[in-house]
mmCIF file of N, CA and C in Angstrom:
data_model
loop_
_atom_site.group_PDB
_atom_site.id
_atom_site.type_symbol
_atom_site.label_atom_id
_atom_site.label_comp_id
_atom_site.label_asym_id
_atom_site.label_seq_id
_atom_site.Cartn_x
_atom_site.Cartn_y
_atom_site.Cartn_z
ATOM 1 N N UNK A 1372 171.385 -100.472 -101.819
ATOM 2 C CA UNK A 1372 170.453 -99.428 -101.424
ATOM 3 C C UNK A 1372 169.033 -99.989 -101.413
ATOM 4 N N UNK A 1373 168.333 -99.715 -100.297
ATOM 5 C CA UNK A 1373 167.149 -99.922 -100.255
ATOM 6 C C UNK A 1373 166.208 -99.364 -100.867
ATOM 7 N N UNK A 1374 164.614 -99.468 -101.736
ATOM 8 C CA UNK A 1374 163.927 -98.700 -102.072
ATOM 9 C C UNK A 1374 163.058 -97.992 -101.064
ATOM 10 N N UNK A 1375 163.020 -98.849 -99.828
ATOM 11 C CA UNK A 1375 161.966 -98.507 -98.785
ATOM 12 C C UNK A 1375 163.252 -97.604 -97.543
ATOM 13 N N UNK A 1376 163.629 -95.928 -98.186
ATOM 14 C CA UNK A 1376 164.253 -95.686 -97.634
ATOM 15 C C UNK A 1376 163.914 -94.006 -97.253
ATOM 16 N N UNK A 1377 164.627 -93.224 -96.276
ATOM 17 C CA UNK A 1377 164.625 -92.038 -96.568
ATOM 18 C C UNK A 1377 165.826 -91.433 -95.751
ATOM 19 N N UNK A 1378 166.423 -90.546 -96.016
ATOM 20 C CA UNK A 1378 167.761 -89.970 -95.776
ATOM 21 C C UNK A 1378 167.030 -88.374 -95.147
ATOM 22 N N UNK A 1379 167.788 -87.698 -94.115
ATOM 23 C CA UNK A 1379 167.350 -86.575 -93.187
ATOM 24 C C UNK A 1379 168.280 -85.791 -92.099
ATOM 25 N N UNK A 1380 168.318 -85.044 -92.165
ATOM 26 C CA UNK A 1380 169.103 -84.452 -91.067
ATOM 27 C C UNK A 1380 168.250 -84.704 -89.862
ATOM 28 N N UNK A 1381 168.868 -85.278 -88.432
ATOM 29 C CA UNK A 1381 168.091 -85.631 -87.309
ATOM 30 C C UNK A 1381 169.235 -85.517 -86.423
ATOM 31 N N UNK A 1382 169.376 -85.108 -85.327
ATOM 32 C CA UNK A 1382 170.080 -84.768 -84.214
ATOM 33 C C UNK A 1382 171.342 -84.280 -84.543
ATOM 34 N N UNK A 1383 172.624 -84.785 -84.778
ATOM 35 C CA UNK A 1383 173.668 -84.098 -84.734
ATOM 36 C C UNK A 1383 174.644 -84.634 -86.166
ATOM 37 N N UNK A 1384 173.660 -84.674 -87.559
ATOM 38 C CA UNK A 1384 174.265 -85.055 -88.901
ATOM 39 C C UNK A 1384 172.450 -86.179 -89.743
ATOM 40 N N UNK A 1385 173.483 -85.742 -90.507
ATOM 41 C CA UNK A 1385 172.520 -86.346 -92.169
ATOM 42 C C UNK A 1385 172.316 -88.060 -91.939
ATOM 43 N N UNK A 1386 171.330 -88.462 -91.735
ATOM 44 C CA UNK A 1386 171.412 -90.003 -91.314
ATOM 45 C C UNK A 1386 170.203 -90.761 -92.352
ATOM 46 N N UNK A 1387 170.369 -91.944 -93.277
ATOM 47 C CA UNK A 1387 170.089 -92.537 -93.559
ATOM 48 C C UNK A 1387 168.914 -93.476 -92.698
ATOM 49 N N UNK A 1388 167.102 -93.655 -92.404
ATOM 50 C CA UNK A 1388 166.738 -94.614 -92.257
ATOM 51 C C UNK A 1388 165.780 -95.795 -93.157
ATOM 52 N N UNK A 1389 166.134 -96.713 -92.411
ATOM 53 C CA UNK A 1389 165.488 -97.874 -93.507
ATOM 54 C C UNK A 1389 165.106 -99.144 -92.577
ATOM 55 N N UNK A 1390 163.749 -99.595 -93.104
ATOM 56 C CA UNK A 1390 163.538 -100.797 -92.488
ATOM 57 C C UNK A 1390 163.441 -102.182 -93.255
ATOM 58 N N UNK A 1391 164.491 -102.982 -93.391
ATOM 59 C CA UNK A 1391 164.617 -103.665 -94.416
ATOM 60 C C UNK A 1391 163.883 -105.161 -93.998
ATOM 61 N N UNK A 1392 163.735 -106.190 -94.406
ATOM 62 C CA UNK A 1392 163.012 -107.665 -93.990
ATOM 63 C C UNK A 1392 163.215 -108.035 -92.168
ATOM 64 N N UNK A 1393 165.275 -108.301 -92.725
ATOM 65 C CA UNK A 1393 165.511 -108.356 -91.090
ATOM 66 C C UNK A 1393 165.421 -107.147 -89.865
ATOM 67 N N UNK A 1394 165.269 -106.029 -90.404
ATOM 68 C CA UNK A 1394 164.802 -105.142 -89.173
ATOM 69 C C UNK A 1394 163.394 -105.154 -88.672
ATOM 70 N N UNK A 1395 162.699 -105.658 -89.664
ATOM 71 C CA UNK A 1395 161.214 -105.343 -89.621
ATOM 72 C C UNK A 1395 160.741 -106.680 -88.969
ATOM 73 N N UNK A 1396 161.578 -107.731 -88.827
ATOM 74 C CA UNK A 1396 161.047 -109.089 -88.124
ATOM 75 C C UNK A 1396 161.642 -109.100 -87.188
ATOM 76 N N UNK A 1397 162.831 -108.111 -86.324
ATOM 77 C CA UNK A 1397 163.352 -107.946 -85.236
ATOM 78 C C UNK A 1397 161.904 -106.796 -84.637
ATOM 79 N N UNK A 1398 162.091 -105.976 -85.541
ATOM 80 C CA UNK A 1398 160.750 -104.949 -84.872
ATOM 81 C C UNK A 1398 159.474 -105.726 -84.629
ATOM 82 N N UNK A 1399 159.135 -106.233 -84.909
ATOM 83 C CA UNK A 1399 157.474 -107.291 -84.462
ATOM 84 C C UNK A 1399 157.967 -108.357 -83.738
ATOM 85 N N UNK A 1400 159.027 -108.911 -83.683
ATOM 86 C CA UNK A 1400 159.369 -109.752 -82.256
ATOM 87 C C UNK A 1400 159.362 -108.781 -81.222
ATOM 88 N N UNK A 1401 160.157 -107.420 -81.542
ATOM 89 C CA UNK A 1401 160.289 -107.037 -79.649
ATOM 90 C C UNK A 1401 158.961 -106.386 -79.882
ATOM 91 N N UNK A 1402 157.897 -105.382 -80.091
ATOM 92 C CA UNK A 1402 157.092 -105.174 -80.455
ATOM 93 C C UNK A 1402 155.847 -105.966 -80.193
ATOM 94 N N UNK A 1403 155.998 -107.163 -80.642
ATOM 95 C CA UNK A 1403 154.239 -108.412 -80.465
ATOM 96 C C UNK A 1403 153.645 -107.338 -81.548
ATOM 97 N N UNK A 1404 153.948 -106.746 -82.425
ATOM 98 C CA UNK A 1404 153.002 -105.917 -83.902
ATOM 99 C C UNK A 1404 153.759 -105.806 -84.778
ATOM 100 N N UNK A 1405 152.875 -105.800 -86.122
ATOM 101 C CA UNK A 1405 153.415 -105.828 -87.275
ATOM 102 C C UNK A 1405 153.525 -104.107 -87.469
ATOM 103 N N UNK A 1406 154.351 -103.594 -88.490
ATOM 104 C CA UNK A 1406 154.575 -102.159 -88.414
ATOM 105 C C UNK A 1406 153.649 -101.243 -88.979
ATOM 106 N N UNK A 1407 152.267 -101.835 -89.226
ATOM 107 C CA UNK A 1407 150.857 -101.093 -88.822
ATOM 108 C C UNK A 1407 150.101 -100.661 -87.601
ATOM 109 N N UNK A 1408 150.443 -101.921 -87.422
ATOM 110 C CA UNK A 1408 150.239 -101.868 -85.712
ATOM 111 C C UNK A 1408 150.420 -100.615 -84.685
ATOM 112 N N UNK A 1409 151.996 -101.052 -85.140
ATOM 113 C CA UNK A 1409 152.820 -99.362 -84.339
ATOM 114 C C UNK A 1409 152.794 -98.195 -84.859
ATOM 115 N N UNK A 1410 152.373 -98.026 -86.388
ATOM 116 C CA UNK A 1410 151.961 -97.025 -86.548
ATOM 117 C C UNK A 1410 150.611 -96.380 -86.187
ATOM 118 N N UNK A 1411 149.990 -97.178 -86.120
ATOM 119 C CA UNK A 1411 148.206 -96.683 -85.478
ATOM 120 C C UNK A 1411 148.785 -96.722 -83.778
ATOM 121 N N UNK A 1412 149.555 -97.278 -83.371
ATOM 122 C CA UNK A 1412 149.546 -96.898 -81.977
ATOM 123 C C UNK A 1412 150.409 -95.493 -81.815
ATOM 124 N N UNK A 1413 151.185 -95.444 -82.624
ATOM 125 C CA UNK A 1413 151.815 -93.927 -82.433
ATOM 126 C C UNK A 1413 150.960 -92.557 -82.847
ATOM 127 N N UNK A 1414 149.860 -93.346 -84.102
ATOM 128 C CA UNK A 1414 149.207 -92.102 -84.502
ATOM 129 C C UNK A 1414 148.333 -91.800 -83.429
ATOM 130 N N UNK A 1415 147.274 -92.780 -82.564
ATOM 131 C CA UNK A 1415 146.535 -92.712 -81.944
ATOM 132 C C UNK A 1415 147.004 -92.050 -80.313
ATOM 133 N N UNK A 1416 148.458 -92.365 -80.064
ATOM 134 C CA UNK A 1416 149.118 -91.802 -79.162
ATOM 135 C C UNK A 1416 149.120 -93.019 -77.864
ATOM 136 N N UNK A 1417 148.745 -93.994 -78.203
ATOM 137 C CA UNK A 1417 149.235 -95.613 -77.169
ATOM 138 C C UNK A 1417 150.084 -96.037 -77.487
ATOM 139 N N UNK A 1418 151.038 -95.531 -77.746
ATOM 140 C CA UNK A 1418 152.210 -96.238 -78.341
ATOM 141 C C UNK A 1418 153.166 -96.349 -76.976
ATOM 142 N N UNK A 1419 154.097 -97.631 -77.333
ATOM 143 C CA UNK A 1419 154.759 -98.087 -75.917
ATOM 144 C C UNK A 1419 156.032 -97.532 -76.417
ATOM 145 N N UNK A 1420 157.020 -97.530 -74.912
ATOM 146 C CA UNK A 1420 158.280 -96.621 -75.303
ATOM 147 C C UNK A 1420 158.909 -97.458 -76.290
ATOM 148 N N UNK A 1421 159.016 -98.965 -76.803
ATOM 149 C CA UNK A 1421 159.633 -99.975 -77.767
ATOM 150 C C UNK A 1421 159.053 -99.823 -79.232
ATOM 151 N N UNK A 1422 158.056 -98.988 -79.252
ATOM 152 C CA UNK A 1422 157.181 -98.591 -80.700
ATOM 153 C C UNK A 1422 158.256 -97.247 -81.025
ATOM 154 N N UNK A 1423 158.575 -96.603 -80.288
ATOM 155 C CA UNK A 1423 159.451 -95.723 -80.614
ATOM 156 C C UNK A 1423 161.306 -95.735 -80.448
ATOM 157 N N UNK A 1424 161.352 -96.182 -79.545
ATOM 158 C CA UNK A 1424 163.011 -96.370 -79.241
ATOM 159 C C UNK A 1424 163.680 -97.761 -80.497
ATOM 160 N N UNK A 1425 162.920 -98.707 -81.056
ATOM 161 C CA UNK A 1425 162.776 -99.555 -81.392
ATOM 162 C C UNK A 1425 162.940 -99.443 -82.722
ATOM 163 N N UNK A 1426 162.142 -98.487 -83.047
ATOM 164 C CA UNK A 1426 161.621 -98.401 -84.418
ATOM 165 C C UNK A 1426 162.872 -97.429 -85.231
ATOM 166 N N UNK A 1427 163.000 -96.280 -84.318
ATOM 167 C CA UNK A 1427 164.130 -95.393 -84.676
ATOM 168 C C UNK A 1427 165.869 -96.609 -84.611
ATOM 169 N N UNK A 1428 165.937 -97.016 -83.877
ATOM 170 C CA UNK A 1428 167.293 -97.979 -83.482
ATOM 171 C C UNK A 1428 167.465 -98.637 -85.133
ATOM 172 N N UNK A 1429 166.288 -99.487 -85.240
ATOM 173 C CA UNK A 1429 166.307 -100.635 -86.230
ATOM 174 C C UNK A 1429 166.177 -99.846 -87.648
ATOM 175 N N UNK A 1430 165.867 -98.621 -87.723
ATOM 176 C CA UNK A 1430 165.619 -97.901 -88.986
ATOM 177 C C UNK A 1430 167.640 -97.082 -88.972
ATOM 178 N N UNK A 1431 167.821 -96.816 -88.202
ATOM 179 C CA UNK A 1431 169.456 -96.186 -88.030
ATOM 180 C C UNK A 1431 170.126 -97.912 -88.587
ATOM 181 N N UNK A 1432 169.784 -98.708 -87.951
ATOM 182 C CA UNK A 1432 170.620 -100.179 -88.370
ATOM 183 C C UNK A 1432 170.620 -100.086 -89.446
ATOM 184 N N UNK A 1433 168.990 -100.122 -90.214
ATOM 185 C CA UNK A 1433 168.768 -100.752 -91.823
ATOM 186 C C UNK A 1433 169.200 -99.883 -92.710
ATOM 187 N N UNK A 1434 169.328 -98.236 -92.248
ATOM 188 C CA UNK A 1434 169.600 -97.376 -92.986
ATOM 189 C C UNK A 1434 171.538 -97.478 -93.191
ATOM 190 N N UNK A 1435 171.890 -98.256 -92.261
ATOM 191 C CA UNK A 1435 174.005 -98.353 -92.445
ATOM 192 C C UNK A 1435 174.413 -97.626 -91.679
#
């Protein structure tokens, strides 16, 4: 179990996400940002469709 985690009901059941070392260095390869980055681009609202499709994918991976 990860500490950097959080568990949620999201679309159609209870799903576990998590971004663990290797998700988070797959996310800033496809990305070109570290996961500050994409968060100021999502808060600010420039965020590219891979800051989001990306981020959710690799957090469903890390979460199991």
């Amino acid at each position: 179990m990860s500490l950097c985690q959080i568990s949620f009901d999201w679309a159609d059941g209870h799903y576990t996400f998590a971004l663990p070392i290797a998700q988070l260095e797959e996310l800033q390869r496809i990305c070109d940002a570290g996961p500050m980055v994409i968060a100021e681009r999502l808060r600010h609202g420039v965020w590219k469709t891979a800051d989001v499709h990306d981020t959710l994918r690799l957090g469903l991976t890390g979460g199991g």
